[in-house]
Coordinates of C-alpha atoms and ligand atoms in Angstrom, one line a residue:
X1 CA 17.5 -16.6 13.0
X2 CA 14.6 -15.4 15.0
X3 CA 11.8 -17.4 15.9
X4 CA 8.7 -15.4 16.3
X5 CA 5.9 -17.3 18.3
X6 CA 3.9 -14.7 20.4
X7 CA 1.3 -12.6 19.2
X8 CA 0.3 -9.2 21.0
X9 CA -3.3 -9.6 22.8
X10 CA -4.4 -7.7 25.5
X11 CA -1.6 -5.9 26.2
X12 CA 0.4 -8.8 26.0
X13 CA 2.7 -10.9 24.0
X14 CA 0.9 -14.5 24.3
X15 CA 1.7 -17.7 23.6
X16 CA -0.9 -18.3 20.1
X17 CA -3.6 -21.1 20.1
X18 CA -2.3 -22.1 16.6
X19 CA 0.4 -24.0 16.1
X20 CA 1.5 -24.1 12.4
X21 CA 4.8 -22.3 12.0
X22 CA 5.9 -20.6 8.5
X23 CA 9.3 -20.1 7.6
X24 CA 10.6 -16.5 6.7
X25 CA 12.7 -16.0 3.9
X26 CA 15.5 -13.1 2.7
X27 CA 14.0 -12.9 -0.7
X28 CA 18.0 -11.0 -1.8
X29 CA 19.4 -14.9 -1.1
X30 CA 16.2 -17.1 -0.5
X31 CA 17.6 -18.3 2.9
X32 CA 15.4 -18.1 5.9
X33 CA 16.3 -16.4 8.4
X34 CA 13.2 -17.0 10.3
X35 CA 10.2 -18.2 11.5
X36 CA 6.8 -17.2 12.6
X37 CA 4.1 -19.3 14.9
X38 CA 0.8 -18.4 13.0
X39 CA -2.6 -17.5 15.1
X40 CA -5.7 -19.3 14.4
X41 CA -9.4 -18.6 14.6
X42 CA -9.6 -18.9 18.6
X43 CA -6.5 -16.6 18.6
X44 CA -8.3 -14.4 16.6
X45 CA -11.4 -14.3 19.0
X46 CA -9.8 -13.7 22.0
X47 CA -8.1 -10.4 19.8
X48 CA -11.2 -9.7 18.9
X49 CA -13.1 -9.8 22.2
X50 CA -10.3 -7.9 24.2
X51 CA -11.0 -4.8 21.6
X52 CA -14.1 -5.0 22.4
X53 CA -13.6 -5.2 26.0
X54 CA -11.6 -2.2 25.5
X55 CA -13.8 0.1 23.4
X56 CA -16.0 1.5 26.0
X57 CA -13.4 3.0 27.7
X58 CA -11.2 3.9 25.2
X59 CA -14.5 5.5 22.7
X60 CA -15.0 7.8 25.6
X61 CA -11.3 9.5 26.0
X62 CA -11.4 12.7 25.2
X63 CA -9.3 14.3 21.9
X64 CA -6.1 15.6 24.2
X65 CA -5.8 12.1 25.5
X66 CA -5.8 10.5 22.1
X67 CA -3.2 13.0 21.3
X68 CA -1.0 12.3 23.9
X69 CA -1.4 8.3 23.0
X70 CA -0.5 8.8 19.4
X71 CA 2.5 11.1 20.8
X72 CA 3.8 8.5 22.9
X73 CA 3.5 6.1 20.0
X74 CA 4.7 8.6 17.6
X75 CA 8.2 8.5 20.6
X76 CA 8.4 4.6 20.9
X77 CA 8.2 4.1 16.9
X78 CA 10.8 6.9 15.6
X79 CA 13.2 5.7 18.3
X80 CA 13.6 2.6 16.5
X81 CA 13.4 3.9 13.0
X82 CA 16.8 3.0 11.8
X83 CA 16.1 -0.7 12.8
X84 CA 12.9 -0.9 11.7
X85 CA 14.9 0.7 8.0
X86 CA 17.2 -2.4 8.6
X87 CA 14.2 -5.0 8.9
X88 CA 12.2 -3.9 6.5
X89 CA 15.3 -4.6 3.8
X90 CA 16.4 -7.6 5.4
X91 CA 12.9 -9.2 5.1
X92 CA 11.2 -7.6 2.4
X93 CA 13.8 -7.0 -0.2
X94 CA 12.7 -3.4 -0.2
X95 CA 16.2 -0.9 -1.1
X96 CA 17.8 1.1 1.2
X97 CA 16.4 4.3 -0.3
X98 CA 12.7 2.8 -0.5
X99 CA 12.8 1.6 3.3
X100 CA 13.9 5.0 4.1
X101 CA 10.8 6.7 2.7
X102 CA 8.4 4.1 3.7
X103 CA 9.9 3.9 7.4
X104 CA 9.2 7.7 7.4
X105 CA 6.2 7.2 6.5
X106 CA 5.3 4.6 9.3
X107 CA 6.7 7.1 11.7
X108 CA 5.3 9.9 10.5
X109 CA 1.5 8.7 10.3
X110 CA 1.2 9.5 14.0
X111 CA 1.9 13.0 13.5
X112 CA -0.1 13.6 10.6
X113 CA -2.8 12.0 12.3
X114 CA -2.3 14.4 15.4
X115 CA -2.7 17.5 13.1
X116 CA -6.1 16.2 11.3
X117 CA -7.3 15.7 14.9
X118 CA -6.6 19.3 16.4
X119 CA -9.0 20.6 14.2
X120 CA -11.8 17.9 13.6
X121 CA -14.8 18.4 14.4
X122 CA -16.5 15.8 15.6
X123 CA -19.9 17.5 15.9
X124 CA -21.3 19.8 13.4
X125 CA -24.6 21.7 13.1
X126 CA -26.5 21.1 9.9
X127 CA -29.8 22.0 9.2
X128 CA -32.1 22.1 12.7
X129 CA -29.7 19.2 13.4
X130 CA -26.7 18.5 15.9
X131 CA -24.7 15.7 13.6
X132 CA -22.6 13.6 16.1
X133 CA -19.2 11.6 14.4
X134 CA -19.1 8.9 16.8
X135 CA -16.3 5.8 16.7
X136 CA -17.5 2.9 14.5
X137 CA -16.3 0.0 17.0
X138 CA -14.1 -2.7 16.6
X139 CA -12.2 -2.4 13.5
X140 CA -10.5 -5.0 12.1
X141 CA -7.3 -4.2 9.5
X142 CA -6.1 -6.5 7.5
X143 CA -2.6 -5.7 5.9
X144 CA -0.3 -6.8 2.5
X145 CA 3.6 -7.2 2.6
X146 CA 4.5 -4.1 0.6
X147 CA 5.2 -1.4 2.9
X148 CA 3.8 -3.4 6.0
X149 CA 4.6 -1.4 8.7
X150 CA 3.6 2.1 7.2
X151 CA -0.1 0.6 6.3
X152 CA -0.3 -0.5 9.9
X153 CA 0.3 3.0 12.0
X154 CA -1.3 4.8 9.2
X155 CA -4.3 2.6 9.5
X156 CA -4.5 2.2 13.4
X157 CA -3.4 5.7 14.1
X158 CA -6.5 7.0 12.4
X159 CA -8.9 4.2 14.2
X160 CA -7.1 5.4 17.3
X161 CA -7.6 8.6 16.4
X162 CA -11.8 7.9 15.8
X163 CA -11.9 6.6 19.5
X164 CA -11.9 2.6 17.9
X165 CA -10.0 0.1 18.7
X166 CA -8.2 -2.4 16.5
X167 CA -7.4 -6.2 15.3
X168 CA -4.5 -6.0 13.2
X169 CA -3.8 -8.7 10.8
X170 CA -0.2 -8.1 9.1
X171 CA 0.8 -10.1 6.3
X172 CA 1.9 -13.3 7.4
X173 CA 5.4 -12.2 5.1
X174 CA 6.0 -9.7 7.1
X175 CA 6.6 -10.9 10.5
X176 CA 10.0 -10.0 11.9
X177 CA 8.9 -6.1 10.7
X178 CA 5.6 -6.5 12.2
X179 CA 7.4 -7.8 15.5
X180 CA 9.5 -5.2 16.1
X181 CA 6.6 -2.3 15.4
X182 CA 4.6 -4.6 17.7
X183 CA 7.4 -4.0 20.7
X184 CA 7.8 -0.3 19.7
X185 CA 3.4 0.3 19.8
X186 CA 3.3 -1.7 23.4
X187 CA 6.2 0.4 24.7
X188 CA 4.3 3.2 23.9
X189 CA 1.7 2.0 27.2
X190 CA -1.7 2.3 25.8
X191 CA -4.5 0.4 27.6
X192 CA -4.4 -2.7 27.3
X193 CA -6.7 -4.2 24.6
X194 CA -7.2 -1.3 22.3
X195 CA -4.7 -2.3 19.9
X196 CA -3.8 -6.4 19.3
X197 CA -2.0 -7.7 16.7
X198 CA -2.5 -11.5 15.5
X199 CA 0.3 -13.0 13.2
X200 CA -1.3 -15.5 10.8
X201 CA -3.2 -16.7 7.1
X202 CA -5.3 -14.7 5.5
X203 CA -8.2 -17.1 5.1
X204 CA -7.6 -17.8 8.6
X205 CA -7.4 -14.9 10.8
X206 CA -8.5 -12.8 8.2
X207 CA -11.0 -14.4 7.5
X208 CA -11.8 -14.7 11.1
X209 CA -12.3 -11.0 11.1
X210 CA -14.2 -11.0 8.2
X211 CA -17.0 -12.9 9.3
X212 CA -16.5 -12.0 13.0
X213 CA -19.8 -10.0 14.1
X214 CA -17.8 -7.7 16.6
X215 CA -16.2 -6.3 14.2
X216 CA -17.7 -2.9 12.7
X217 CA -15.4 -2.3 9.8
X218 CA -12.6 -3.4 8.2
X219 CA -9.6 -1.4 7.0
X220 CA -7.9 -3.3 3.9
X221 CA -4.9 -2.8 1.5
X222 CA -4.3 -5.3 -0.8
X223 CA -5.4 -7.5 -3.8
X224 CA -8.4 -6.7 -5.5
X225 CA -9.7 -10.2 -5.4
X226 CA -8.7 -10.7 -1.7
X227 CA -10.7 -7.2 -2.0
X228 CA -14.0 -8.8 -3.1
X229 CA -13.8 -11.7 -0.8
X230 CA -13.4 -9.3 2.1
X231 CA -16.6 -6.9 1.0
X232 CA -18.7 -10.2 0.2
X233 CA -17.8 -11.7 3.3
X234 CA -18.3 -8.0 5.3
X235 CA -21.6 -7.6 4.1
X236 CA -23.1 -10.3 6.0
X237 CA -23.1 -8.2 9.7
X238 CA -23.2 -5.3 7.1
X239 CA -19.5 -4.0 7.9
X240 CA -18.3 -0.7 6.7
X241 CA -15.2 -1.6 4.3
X242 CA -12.2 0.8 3.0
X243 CA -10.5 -1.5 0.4
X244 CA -7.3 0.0 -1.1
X245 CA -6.2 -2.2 -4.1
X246 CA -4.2 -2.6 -6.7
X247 CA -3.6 -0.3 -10.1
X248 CA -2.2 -0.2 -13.7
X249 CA -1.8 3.7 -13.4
X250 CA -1.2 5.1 -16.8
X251 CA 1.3 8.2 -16.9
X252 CA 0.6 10.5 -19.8
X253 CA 3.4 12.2 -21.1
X254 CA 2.3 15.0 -23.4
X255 CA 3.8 16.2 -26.6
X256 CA 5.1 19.5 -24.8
X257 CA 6.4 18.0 -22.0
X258 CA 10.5 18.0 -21.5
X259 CA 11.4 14.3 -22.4
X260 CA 14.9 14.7 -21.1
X261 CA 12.9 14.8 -17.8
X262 CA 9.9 13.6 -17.9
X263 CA 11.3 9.9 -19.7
X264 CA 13.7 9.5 -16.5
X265 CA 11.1 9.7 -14.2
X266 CA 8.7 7.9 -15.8
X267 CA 10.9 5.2 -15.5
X268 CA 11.5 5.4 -11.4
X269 CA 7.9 5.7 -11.1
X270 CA 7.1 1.9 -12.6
X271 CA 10.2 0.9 -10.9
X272 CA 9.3 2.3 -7.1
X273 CA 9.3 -0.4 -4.9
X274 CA 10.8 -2.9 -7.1
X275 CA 7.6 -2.7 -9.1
X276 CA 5.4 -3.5 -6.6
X277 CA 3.6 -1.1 -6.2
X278 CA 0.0 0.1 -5.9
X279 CA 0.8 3.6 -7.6
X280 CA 3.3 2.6 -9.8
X281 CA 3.2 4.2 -13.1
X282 CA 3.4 0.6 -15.3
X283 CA 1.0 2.8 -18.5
X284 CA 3.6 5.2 -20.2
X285 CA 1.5 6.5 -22.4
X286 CA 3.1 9.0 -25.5
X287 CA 2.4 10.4 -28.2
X288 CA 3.0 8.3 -31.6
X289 CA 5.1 10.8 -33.6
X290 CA 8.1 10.5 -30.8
X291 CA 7.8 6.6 -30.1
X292 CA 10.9 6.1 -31.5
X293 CA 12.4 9.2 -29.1
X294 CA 10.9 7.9 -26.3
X295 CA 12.2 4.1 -26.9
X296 CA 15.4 5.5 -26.9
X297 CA 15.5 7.6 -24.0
X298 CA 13.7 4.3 -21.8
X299 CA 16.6 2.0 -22.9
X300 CA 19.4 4.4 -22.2
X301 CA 18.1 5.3 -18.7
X302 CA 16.9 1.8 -17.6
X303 CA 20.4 0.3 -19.1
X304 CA 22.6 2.8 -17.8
X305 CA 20.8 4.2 -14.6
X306 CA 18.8 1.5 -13.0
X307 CA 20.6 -0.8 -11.1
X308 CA 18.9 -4.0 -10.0
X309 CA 20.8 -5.6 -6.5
X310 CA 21.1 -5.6 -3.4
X311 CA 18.4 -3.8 -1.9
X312 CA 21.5 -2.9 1.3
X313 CA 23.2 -0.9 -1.2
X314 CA 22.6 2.9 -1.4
X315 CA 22.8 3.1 -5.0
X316 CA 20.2 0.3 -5.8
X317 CA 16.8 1.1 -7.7
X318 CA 15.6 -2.0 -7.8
X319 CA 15.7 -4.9 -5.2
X320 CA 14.2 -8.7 -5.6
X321 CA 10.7 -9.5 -5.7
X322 CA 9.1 -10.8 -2.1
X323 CA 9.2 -14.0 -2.8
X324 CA 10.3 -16.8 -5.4
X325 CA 6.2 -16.8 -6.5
X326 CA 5.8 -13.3 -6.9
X327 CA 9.1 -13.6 -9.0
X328 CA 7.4 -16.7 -11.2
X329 CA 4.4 -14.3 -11.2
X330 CA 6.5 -11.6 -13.0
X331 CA 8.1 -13.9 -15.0
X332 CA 5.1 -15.4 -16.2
X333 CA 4.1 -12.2 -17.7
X334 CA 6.9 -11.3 -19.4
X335 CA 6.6 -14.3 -21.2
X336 CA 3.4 -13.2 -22.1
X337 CA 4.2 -9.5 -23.1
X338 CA 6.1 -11.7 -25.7
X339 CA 3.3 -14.1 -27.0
X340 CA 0.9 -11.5 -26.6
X341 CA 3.5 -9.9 -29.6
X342 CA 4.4 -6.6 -27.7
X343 CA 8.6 -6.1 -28.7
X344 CA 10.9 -6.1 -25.9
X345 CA 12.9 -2.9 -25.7
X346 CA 15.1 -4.3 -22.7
X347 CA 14.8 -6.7 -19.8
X348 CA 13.4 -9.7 -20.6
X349 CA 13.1 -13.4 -19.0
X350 CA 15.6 -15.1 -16.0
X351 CA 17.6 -13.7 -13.8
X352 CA 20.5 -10.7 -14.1
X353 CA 24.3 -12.3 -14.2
X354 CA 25.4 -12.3 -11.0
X355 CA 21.7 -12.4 -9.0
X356 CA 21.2 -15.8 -9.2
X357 CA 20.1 -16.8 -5.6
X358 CA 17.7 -13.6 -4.7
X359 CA 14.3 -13.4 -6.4
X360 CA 15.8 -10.9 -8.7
X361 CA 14.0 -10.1 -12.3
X362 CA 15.5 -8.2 -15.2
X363 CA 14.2 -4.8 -15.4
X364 CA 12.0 -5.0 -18.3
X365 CA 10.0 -2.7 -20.9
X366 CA 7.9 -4.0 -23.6
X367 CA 7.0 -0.9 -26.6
X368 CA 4.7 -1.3 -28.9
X369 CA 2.3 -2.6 -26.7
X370 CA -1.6 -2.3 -27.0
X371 CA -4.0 -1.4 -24.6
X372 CA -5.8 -4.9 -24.7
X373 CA -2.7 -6.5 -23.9
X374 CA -2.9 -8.4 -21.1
X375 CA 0.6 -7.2 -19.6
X376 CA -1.6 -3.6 -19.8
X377 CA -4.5 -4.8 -18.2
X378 CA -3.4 -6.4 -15.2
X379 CA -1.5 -5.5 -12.3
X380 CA 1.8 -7.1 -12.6
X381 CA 3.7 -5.9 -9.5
X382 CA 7.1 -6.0 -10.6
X383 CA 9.7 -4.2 -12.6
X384 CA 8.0 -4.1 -15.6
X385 CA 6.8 -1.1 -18.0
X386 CA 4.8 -1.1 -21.2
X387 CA 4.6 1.7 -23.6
X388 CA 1.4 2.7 -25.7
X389 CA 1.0 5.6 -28.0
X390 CA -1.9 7.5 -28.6
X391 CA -2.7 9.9 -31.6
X392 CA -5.1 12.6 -29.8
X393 CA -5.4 14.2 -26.2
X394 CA -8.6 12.6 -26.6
X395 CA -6.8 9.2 -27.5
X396 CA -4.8 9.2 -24.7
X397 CA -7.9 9.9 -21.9
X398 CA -9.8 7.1 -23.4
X399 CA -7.0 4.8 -23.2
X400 CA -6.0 5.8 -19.4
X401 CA -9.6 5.2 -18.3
X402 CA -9.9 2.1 -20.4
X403 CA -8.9 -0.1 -17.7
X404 CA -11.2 -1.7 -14.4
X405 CA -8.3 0.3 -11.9
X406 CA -8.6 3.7 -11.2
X407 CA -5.7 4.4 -8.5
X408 CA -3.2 6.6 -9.3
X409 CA -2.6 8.5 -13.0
X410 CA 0.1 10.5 -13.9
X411 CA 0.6 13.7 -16.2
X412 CA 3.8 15.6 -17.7
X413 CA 3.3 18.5 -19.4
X414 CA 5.3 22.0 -19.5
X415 CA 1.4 23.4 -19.4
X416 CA 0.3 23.3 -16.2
X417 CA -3.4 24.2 -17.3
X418 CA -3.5 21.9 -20.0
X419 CA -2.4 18.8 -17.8
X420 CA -5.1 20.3 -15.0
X421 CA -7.5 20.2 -17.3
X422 CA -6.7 16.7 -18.8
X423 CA -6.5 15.6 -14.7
X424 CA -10.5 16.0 -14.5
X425 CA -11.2 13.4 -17.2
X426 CA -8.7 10.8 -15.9
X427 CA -10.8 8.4 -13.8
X428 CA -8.5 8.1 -11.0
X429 CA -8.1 9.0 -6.8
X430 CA -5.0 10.7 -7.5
X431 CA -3.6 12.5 -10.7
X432 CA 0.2 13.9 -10.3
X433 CA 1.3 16.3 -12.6
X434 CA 4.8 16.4 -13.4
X435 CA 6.6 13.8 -11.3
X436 CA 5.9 11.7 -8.3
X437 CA 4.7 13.2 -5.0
X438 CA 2.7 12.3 -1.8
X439 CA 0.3 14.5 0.0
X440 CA -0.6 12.7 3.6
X441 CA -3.2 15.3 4.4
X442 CA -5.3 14.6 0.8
X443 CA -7.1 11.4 0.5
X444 CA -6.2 8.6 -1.0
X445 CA -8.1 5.3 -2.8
X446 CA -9.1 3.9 -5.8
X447 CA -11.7 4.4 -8.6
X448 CA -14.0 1.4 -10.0
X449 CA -11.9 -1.9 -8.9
X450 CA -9.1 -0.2 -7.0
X451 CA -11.2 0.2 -3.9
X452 CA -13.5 1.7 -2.0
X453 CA -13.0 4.6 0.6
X454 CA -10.2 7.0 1.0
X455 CA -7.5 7.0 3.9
X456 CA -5.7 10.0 5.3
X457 CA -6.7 13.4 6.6
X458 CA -10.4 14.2 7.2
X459 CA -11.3 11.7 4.6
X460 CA -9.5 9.2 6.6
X461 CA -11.0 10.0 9.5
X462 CA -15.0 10.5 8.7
X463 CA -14.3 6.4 7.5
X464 CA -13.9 5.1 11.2
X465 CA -16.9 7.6 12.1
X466 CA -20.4 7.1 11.9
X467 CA -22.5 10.3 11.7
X468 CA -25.8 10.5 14.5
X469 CA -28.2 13.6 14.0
X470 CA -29.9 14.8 16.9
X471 CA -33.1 16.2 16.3
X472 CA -34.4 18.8 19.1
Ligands
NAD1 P1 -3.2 -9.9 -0.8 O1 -4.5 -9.4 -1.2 O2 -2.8 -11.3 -1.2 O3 -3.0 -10.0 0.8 C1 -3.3 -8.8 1.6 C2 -3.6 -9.2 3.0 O4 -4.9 -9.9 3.0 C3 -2.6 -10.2 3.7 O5 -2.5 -9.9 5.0 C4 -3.3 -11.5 3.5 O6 -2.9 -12.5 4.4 C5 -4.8 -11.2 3.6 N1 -5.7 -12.1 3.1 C6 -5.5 -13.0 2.1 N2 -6.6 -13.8 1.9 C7 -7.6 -13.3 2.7 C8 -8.9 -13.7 3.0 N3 -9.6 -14.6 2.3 N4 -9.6 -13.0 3.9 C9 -9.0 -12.0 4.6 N5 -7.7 -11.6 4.4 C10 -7.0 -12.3 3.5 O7 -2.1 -8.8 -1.2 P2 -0.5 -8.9 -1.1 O8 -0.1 -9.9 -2.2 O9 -0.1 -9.0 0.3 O10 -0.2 -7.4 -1.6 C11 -0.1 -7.0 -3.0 C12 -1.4 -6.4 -3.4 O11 -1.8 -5.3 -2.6 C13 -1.4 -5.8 -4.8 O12 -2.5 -6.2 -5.6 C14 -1.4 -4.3 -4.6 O13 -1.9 -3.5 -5.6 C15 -2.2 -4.2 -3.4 N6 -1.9 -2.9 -2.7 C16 -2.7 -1.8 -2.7 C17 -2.4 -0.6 -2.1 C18 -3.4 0.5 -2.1 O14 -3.2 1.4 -1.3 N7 -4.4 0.6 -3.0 C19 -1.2 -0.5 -1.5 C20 -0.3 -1.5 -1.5 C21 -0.7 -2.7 -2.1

């Protein structure tokens, strides 16, 4: 049991202004194992004011001392990886083999961020014109519980790297994560004040930030209609915003592609992360003619391969859902995938025999499923996959792009060029082709109502930068 009741301003780990205290709960048994003191608005002021305290100093350091910073953090953070691994499961419910890769990932934003640096260029002649990218400010970013830690370094690494400085709101789920990253970024010794971290609600300190007029932009992952509240809310002191929402990424599995291959790892890909995922592939869309193929290579992979448990165990695919509302959520919709008359091809309502305590679901597939199904239209965030056929390439563009996300798409095809070609009329930030992979130095963010901006590499960068042409 660990009672979390400071908050990093400053510098500092300080005592908050607010007083409300939420519990935190093992979502794999639903007992708490601890608890977290959350700020309030004055707490988020104070953050607020000693970034900005900080920025004059810290906007004027000079690219080999931003390097060394992120080094140092990059040291202090990868020290602690395993525990931070350990947390992340304990808290979140995330398994063992997703912790690992998303730990990395928290580690390894520093160093990415290092290399886009080294060869940034920061001023650029165009035209008759010297074109200065000078910091933005303050930036406030605002965080959700599904890979917390990794969206915090690789979001304050790259304001760090701009010359801003930074308000950090984690979600308010994530605290005993957020804690220990906290102790590993203030080991690390950057002056005080150009990072802070404030624990707390989002229509509290979040808000806060929001509406705060010292604030220059706000870096966001999360809900798309947390994602609207944010940009109405931003455009009031006329904020810059990157939003980074949520999906319903179709995955297109073409009629030459190698189903003994491509079927299994369609299936990981809506399963990453328990389901909840941003990116997960939740649209499997194929081709009509091998439905009844492709049903039977989903149930014999998700029956015999996936196991849902304990998220400690190496083996484990899926883990339990955050919380026992984002369980009730999932449930919810797989009673409607039923009403809504989709068939249910494995999975289904409750809990799995033996998992009784944790927030565990069923992992689930609904066939026969049509694109103006609810269960296909909205983000769902759990183990959950629906499959729709299509007749046509054609058919099966119009049917990925029908849809207000535009996130992630996938493509399996034994044609490279054909899948290439089909990649530049899917309405997406990223198309893979053949499997699941990440690329930290490409940008990444959302079409229509998956957000706004892109994160990562130069992308990344140019977003905390605002451009000023000199004229001579
Ligand atoms: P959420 O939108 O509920 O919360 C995200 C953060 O916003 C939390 O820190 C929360 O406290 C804060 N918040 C809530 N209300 C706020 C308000 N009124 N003003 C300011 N801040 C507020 O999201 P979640 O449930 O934590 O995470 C799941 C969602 O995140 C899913 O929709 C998922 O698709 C999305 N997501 C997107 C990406 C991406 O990169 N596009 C990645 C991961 C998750």
């Amino acid at each position: 049991m660990k009672n979390i009741n400071k908050i990093y301003v400053n510098g500092a780990f300080i005592t908050p202004n607010g007083t409300e205290v939420a519990n935190l709960i093992n979502p794999s048994t639903n007992r708490v194992i601890g608890t977290v003191t959350l700020g309030n608005e004055i707490d988020t002021q104070l953050a607020i004011a000693s970034a900005k305290a900080a920025l004059p100093a810290y906007s004027k350091t000079t690219i080999a001392e931003r390097i060394e910073y992120l080094q140092n953090l990059y040291h202090s953070v990868s020290k602690r990886e395993n525990e931070l691994v350990d947390i992340m499961v304990e808290e979140y419910g995330g398994t063992l083999q997703f912790c690992r890769m998303s730990t990395k990932g928290t580690v390894n934003a520093f160093l990415n961020t290092i290399e886009t640096l080294r060869s940034f260029d920061f001023e650029r002649k165009i035209g008759q014109s010297i074109v200065r990218l000078e910091p933005l400010g303050v930036v406030g970013i605002i965080t959700p519980w599904n890979a917390s830690n990794s969206f915090i370094t690789g979001k304050l690494s790259t304001a760090l790297a701009a010359g801003c400085t930074a308000v950090i709101k984690p979600s308010e789920m994530s605290a005993l994560q957020t804690q220990l990253l906290t102790e590993c970024l203030h080991e690390a010794g950057l002056p005080a004040g150009v990072f802070n971290i404030v624990n707390g609600l989002g229509q509290v300190v979040g808000a806060e930030i929001t509406r705060h007029p010292d604030i220059a932009k706000i870096s966001f992952t999360g809900s798309t209609l947390v994602g609207k509240t944010i940009a109405k809310g931003a455009v009031d002191t006329m904020k810059r915003v990157t939003l980074e929402l949520g999906g319903k990424s179709p995955n297109i599995i073409l009629d030459d592609a190698d189903f003994e291959k491509a079927i299994p790892q369609a299936v990981l890909m809506a399963y990453m992360n328990s389901g909840q995922a941003c990116i997960a592939a939740t649209r499997l869309l194929v081709p009509e003619n091998r439905l009844s193929e492709v049903n039977d290579l989903v149930k014999a992979v998700v029956t015999e391969k996936i196991k849902v448990g304990n998220p400690q165990d190496e083996d484990t695919n899926v883990g339990p859902m955050v919380s026992q509302k984002q369980y009730e959520r999932v449930q919810n919709y797989i009673k409607l995938g039923l009403t809504e008359g989709a068939l249910l091809l494995t999975g289904g309502e409750g809990k799995p025999a033996g998992l009784e305590e944790g927030n565990f679901v069923k992992a689930t597939v609904f066939t026969n499923v049509t694109n103006q199904m609810r269960i296909a239209r909205e983000e769902i965030f759990g183990p959950v996959l629906s499959i729709l056929t299509y007749k046509t390439d054609e058919e099966a563009i119009e049917i990925a792009n029908d849809t207000d996300y535009g996130l992630s798409a996938y493509i399996s095809s034994e044609n490279i060029e054909r899948a290439n070609t089909m990649a530049t009329h899917i309405n997406a930030g990223r198309v893979a082709i053949n499997g699941f992979s990440h690329d930290p130095k490409a940008p990444f963010g959302g079409f229509k109502q998956s957000g706004i901006g892109r994160e990562f590499g130069v992308y990344g960068l140019e977003a905390y930068l605002e451009p000023k042409t000199i004229l001579i």
